[in-house]
Amino acid sequence: NAGVTQTPKFQVLKTGQSMTLQCAQDMNHEYMSWYRQDPGMGLRLIHYSVGAGITDQGEVPNGYNVSRSTTEDFPLRLLSAAPSQTSVYFCASLQVGYGYTFGSGTRLTVV
Amino acid sequence: AQSVTQLDSQVPVFEEAPVELRCNYSSSVSVYLFWYVQYPNQGLQLLLKYLSGSTLVKGINGFEAEFNKSQTSFHLRKPSVHISDTAEYFCAVGSYIPTFGRGTSLIVHP
């Protein structure tokens, strides 16, 4: 089992550019989430999904968009990148009662 | 609503010494509690979890945690740490969309 796969691992964007961070899981989990990790801030929830076709906002959703057309995939779109979006992004899928399985992360720098 | 407070941002300790990483939580619904570990430049992996039953939970790598309902705490302990335990540790509360604490950096010195 691959678990949760995130691509790319590293990305540098210019301010104003858009991009999509990919996330795929092969565990048939219904719940998936996107977090950003910043020094001293822990993990902050951006968006989450409780199943295909159902998404909702987390704590810090501004500037990000998501969709969930299949159980496996949960891409995160940056609409117009800003330096404040420089961060490490983690995708995770959840089996209720068993905890999250995390991807290895995407380190994004916006210049 | 749910929240987590990790009381120490950094815990330095010498190798083979015991360690406790503190976590307090609040939750208005059933309590699911988790500890995750993040090694440098890696994702998070689950150390242990409490869902119900015995309040002492054992996890991987010799870690354990005790759920204390009256003190709303879920502290993580290890009786003897190794250099390889140096990592960031996160406490989380919640069943469906967990809320994470800000993390505690465990630094093990030789």
Short mmCIF file of C-alpha atoms in Angstrom, two decimals:
data_model
loop_
_atom_site.label_atom_id
_atom_site.label_comp_id
_atom_site.label_asym_id
_atom_site.label_seq_id
_atom_site.Cartn_x
_atom_site.Cartn_y
_atom_site.Cartn_z
CA ASN A 1 0.00 0.00 0.00
CA ALA A 2 1.29 3.43 -0.93
CA GLY A 3 -0.88 5.17 1.70
CA VAL A 4 -1.10 8.90 0.97
CA THR A 5 0.91 10.26 -1.95
CA GLN A 6 1.59 13.96 -2.33
CA THR A 7 3.16 15.67 -5.31
CA PRO A 8 5.27 17.66 -5.81
CA LYS A 9 7.64 17.47 -2.83
CA PHE A 10 9.06 20.93 -3.47
CA GLN A 11 7.75 23.92 -5.42
CA VAL A 12 8.76 27.54 -5.92
CA LEU A 13 6.12 29.93 -7.22
CA LYS A 14 6.10 33.56 -8.12
CA THR A 15 3.54 35.82 -6.50
CA GLY A 16 0.29 35.65 -8.43
CA GLN A 17 0.89 32.26 -10.00
CA SER A 18 -1.55 29.43 -9.48
CA MET A 19 -0.87 25.77 -8.95
CA THR A 20 -2.39 22.52 -7.76
CA LEU A 21 -0.98 20.30 -5.04
CA GLN A 22 -1.93 16.71 -5.69
CA CYS A 23 -2.99 14.20 -3.05
CA ALA A 24 -4.06 10.60 -3.58
CA GLN A 25 -4.83 7.78 -1.15
CA ASP A 26 -5.38 4.10 -1.83
CA MET A 27 -6.98 3.09 1.49
CA ASN A 28 -10.59 3.89 0.55
CA HIS A 29 -10.85 6.42 3.40
CA GLU A 30 -13.84 8.74 3.29
CA TYR A 31 -12.27 11.60 5.24
CA MET A 32 -9.40 13.63 3.79
CA SER A 33 -7.86 16.92 4.90
CA TRP A 34 -5.29 19.51 3.96
CA TYR A 35 -3.14 21.17 6.60
CA ARG A 36 -0.40 23.76 6.48
CA GLN A 37 2.46 23.70 8.94
CA ASP A 38 4.28 26.85 9.94
CA PRO A 39 6.94 27.23 12.65
CA GLY A 40 5.37 27.59 16.09
CA MET A 41 1.84 27.29 14.69
CA GLY A 42 1.40 23.54 14.58
CA LEU A 43 -0.92 22.20 11.90
CA ARG A 44 -3.76 24.37 10.74
CA LEU A 45 -6.67 22.93 8.80
CA ILE A 46 -7.25 24.44 5.37
CA HIS A 47 -10.05 22.33 3.89
CA TYR A 48 -11.47 18.91 4.47
CA SER A 49 -13.76 16.39 2.81
CA VAL A 50 -16.05 13.79 4.30
CA GLY A 51 -16.59 11.95 1.03
CA ALA A 52 -16.63 12.33 -2.73
CA GLY A 53 -18.46 15.51 -3.70
CA ILE A 54 -18.45 16.94 -0.16
CA THR A 55 -15.93 19.52 1.02
CA ASP A 56 -15.85 22.17 3.72
CA GLN A 57 -13.62 24.94 5.01
CA GLY A 58 -11.25 24.63 7.87
CA GLU A 59 -9.48 27.23 9.96
CA VAL A 60 -7.47 28.95 7.20
CA PRO A 61 -9.27 28.48 3.85
CA ASN A 62 -8.67 31.85 2.20
CA GLY A 63 -6.68 31.64 -1.02
CA TYR A 64 -7.22 27.91 -1.42
CA ASN A 65 -9.75 25.80 -3.25
CA VAL A 66 -10.49 22.07 -3.18
CA SER A 67 -12.64 19.52 -4.91
CA ARG A 68 -13.29 15.81 -4.34
CA SER A 69 -14.54 14.10 -7.46
CA THR A 70 -13.34 10.64 -6.38
CA THR A 71 -12.66 8.95 -3.05
CA GLU A 72 -8.98 8.64 -3.94
CA ASP A 73 -8.05 12.19 -4.95
CA PHE A 74 -8.20 15.48 -3.06
CA PRO A 75 -6.24 18.24 -4.85
CA LEU A 76 -5.55 21.63 -3.28
CA ARG A 77 -5.48 24.65 -5.58
CA LEU A 78 -3.71 27.90 -4.85
CA LEU A 79 -5.62 30.50 -6.82
CA SER A 80 -3.12 33.38 -6.78
CA ALA A 81 -0.04 32.60 -4.71
CA ALA A 82 1.11 35.05 -2.05
CA PRO A 83 4.28 35.04 0.09
CA SER A 84 2.08 34.34 3.14
CA GLN A 85 1.32 30.94 1.60
CA THR A 86 4.94 29.87 1.93
CA SER A 87 4.59 26.79 4.11
CA VAL A 88 4.74 23.03 4.28
CA TYR A 89 1.49 21.44 3.19
CA PHE A 90 0.28 18.05 4.37
CA CYS A 91 -2.54 15.95 3.05
CA ALA A 92 -4.03 13.31 5.31
CA SER A 93 -6.71 10.67 5.11
CA LEU A 94 -8.63 9.36 8.07
CA GLN A 95 -10.09 6.08 9.11
CA VAL A 96 -12.37 6.98 12.01
CA GLY A 97 -11.05 5.50 15.24
CA TYR A 98 -7.61 4.80 13.78
CA GLY A 99 -6.19 8.28 13.25
CA TYR A 100 -4.74 10.04 10.26
CA THR A 101 -2.35 8.74 7.67
CA PHE A 102 -0.26 11.65 6.44
CA GLY A 103 1.51 12.25 3.17
CA SER A 104 5.16 13.24 3.17
CA GLY A 105 4.40 16.90 2.53
CA THR A 106 4.94 19.61 -0.07
CA ARG A 107 7.37 22.41 0.75
CA LEU A 108 6.11 25.52 -1.04
CA THR A 109 7.99 28.79 -1.37
CA VAL A 110 6.30 31.85 -2.87
CA VAL A 111 8.67 34.60 -3.96
CA ALA B 1 -15.72 22.81 19.89
CA GLN B 2 -12.39 21.22 20.68
CA SER B 3 -8.92 22.51 21.41
CA VAL B 4 -5.50 21.28 22.46
CA THR B 5 -2.79 22.97 24.48
CA GLN B 6 0.71 21.58 24.49
CA LEU B 7 2.28 23.16 27.53
CA ASP B 8 5.91 23.06 26.44
CA SER B 9 7.23 24.21 23.09
CA GLN B 10 10.60 22.60 23.69
CA VAL B 11 11.80 19.85 26.03
CA PRO B 12 15.55 19.18 26.27
CA VAL B 13 16.59 15.95 27.95
CA PHE B 14 19.66 13.76 28.22
CA GLU B 15 19.79 10.33 26.65
CA GLU B 16 18.43 7.52 28.85
CA ALA B 17 16.51 9.99 31.04
CA PRO B 18 12.71 9.82 31.37
CA VAL B 19 10.56 12.38 29.62
CA GLU B 20 7.00 13.66 29.81
CA LEU B 21 5.38 15.82 27.14
CA ARG B 22 2.26 17.54 28.41
CA CYS B 23 -1.05 17.92 26.63
CA ASN B 24 -4.34 19.37 27.85
CA TYR B 25 -7.51 19.27 25.80
CA SER B 26 -11.07 20.49 25.73
CA SER B 27 -13.88 18.82 23.87
CA SER B 28 -17.65 19.05 24.00
CA VAL B 29 -18.16 15.58 22.52
CA SER B 30 -16.69 12.10 22.89
CA VAL B 31 -12.97 12.29 23.36
CA TYR B 32 -10.62 10.70 20.88
CA LEU B 33 -7.00 11.60 21.64
CA PHE B 34 -3.86 11.07 19.61
CA TRP B 35 -0.13 11.64 19.73
CA TYR B 36 1.81 11.97 16.48
CA VAL B 37 5.55 12.21 15.89
CA GLN B 38 7.28 14.10 13.11
CA TYR B 39 10.93 13.38 12.41
CA PRO B 40 12.91 16.08 10.58
CA ASN B 41 11.74 16.65 7.01
CA GLN B 42 9.10 13.94 7.22
CA GLY B 43 5.35 13.70 7.57
CA LEU B 44 3.55 12.86 10.78
CA GLN B 45 3.05 9.31 11.97
CA LEU B 46 0.75 8.00 14.65
CA LEU B 47 2.40 7.15 17.98
CA LEU B 48 -0.66 6.11 19.94
CA LYS B 49 -4.35 6.80 20.41
CA TYR B 50 -7.02 6.74 23.08
CA LEU B 51 -10.59 6.00 22.07
CA SER B 52 -12.07 4.33 25.16
CA GLY B 53 -11.26 1.70 27.76
CA SER B 54 -7.99 1.58 29.67
CA THR B 55 -6.68 5.03 30.46
CA LEU B 56 -3.07 3.94 29.97
CA VAL B 57 -2.29 3.60 26.31
CA LYS B 58 0.88 2.08 24.92
CA GLY B 59 2.25 3.07 21.56
CA ILE B 60 5.20 2.50 19.30
CA ASN B 61 8.86 3.07 20.20
CA GLY B 62 8.25 2.57 23.94
CA PHE B 63 5.97 5.59 24.40
CA GLU B 64 2.84 5.56 26.51
CA ALA B 65 0.20 8.11 27.47
CA GLU B 66 -2.37 8.38 30.23
CA PHE B 67 -5.84 9.76 29.72
CA ASN B 68 -7.00 11.75 32.74
CA LYS B 69 -10.59 12.87 32.35
CA SER B 70 -10.75 14.95 35.52
CA GLN B 71 -7.65 16.94 34.57
CA THR B 72 -8.48 16.86 30.82
CA SER B 73 -4.95 15.75 30.12
CA PHE B 74 -3.24 13.22 27.88
CA HIS B 75 0.47 13.40 28.73
CA LEU B 76 3.01 11.40 26.77
CA ARG B 77 5.80 9.57 28.60
CA LYS B 78 8.84 7.47 27.93
CA PRO B 79 10.96 5.98 30.72
CA SER B 80 14.27 6.19 28.86
CA VAL B 81 14.79 8.24 25.69
CA HIS B 82 17.24 7.72 22.85
CA ILE B 83 18.93 10.16 20.54
CA SER B 84 16.63 8.87 17.80
CA ASP B 85 13.59 10.17 19.71
CA THR B 86 14.57 13.72 18.81
CA ALA B 87 11.54 14.96 16.89
CA GLU B 88 8.45 17.14 17.00
CA TYR B 89 5.49 15.67 18.87
CA PHE B 90 1.89 16.68 18.31
CA CYS B 91 -1.14 16.03 20.48
CA ALA B 92 -4.55 15.98 18.77
CA VAL B 93 -8.18 15.68 19.86
CA GLY B 94 -11.25 14.74 17.85
CA SER B 95 -12.74 11.80 16.03
CA TYR B 96 -13.43 13.01 12.49
CA ILE B 97 -11.40 16.16 11.91
CA PRO B 98 -8.84 16.31 14.74
CA THR B 99 -7.53 19.57 16.13
CA PHE B 100 -3.78 19.65 16.67
CA GLY B 101 -1.67 21.34 19.29
CA ARG B 102 1.25 23.54 18.31
CA GLY B 103 3.77 20.80 18.93
CA THR B 104 6.57 20.07 21.38
CA SER B 105 10.12 19.74 20.17
CA LEU B 106 11.88 16.94 22.05
CA ILE B 107 15.64 17.36 21.95
CA VAL B 108 17.67 14.46 23.28
CA HIS B 109 21.27 15.26 24.16
CA PRO B 110 24.03 12.63 24.39
#
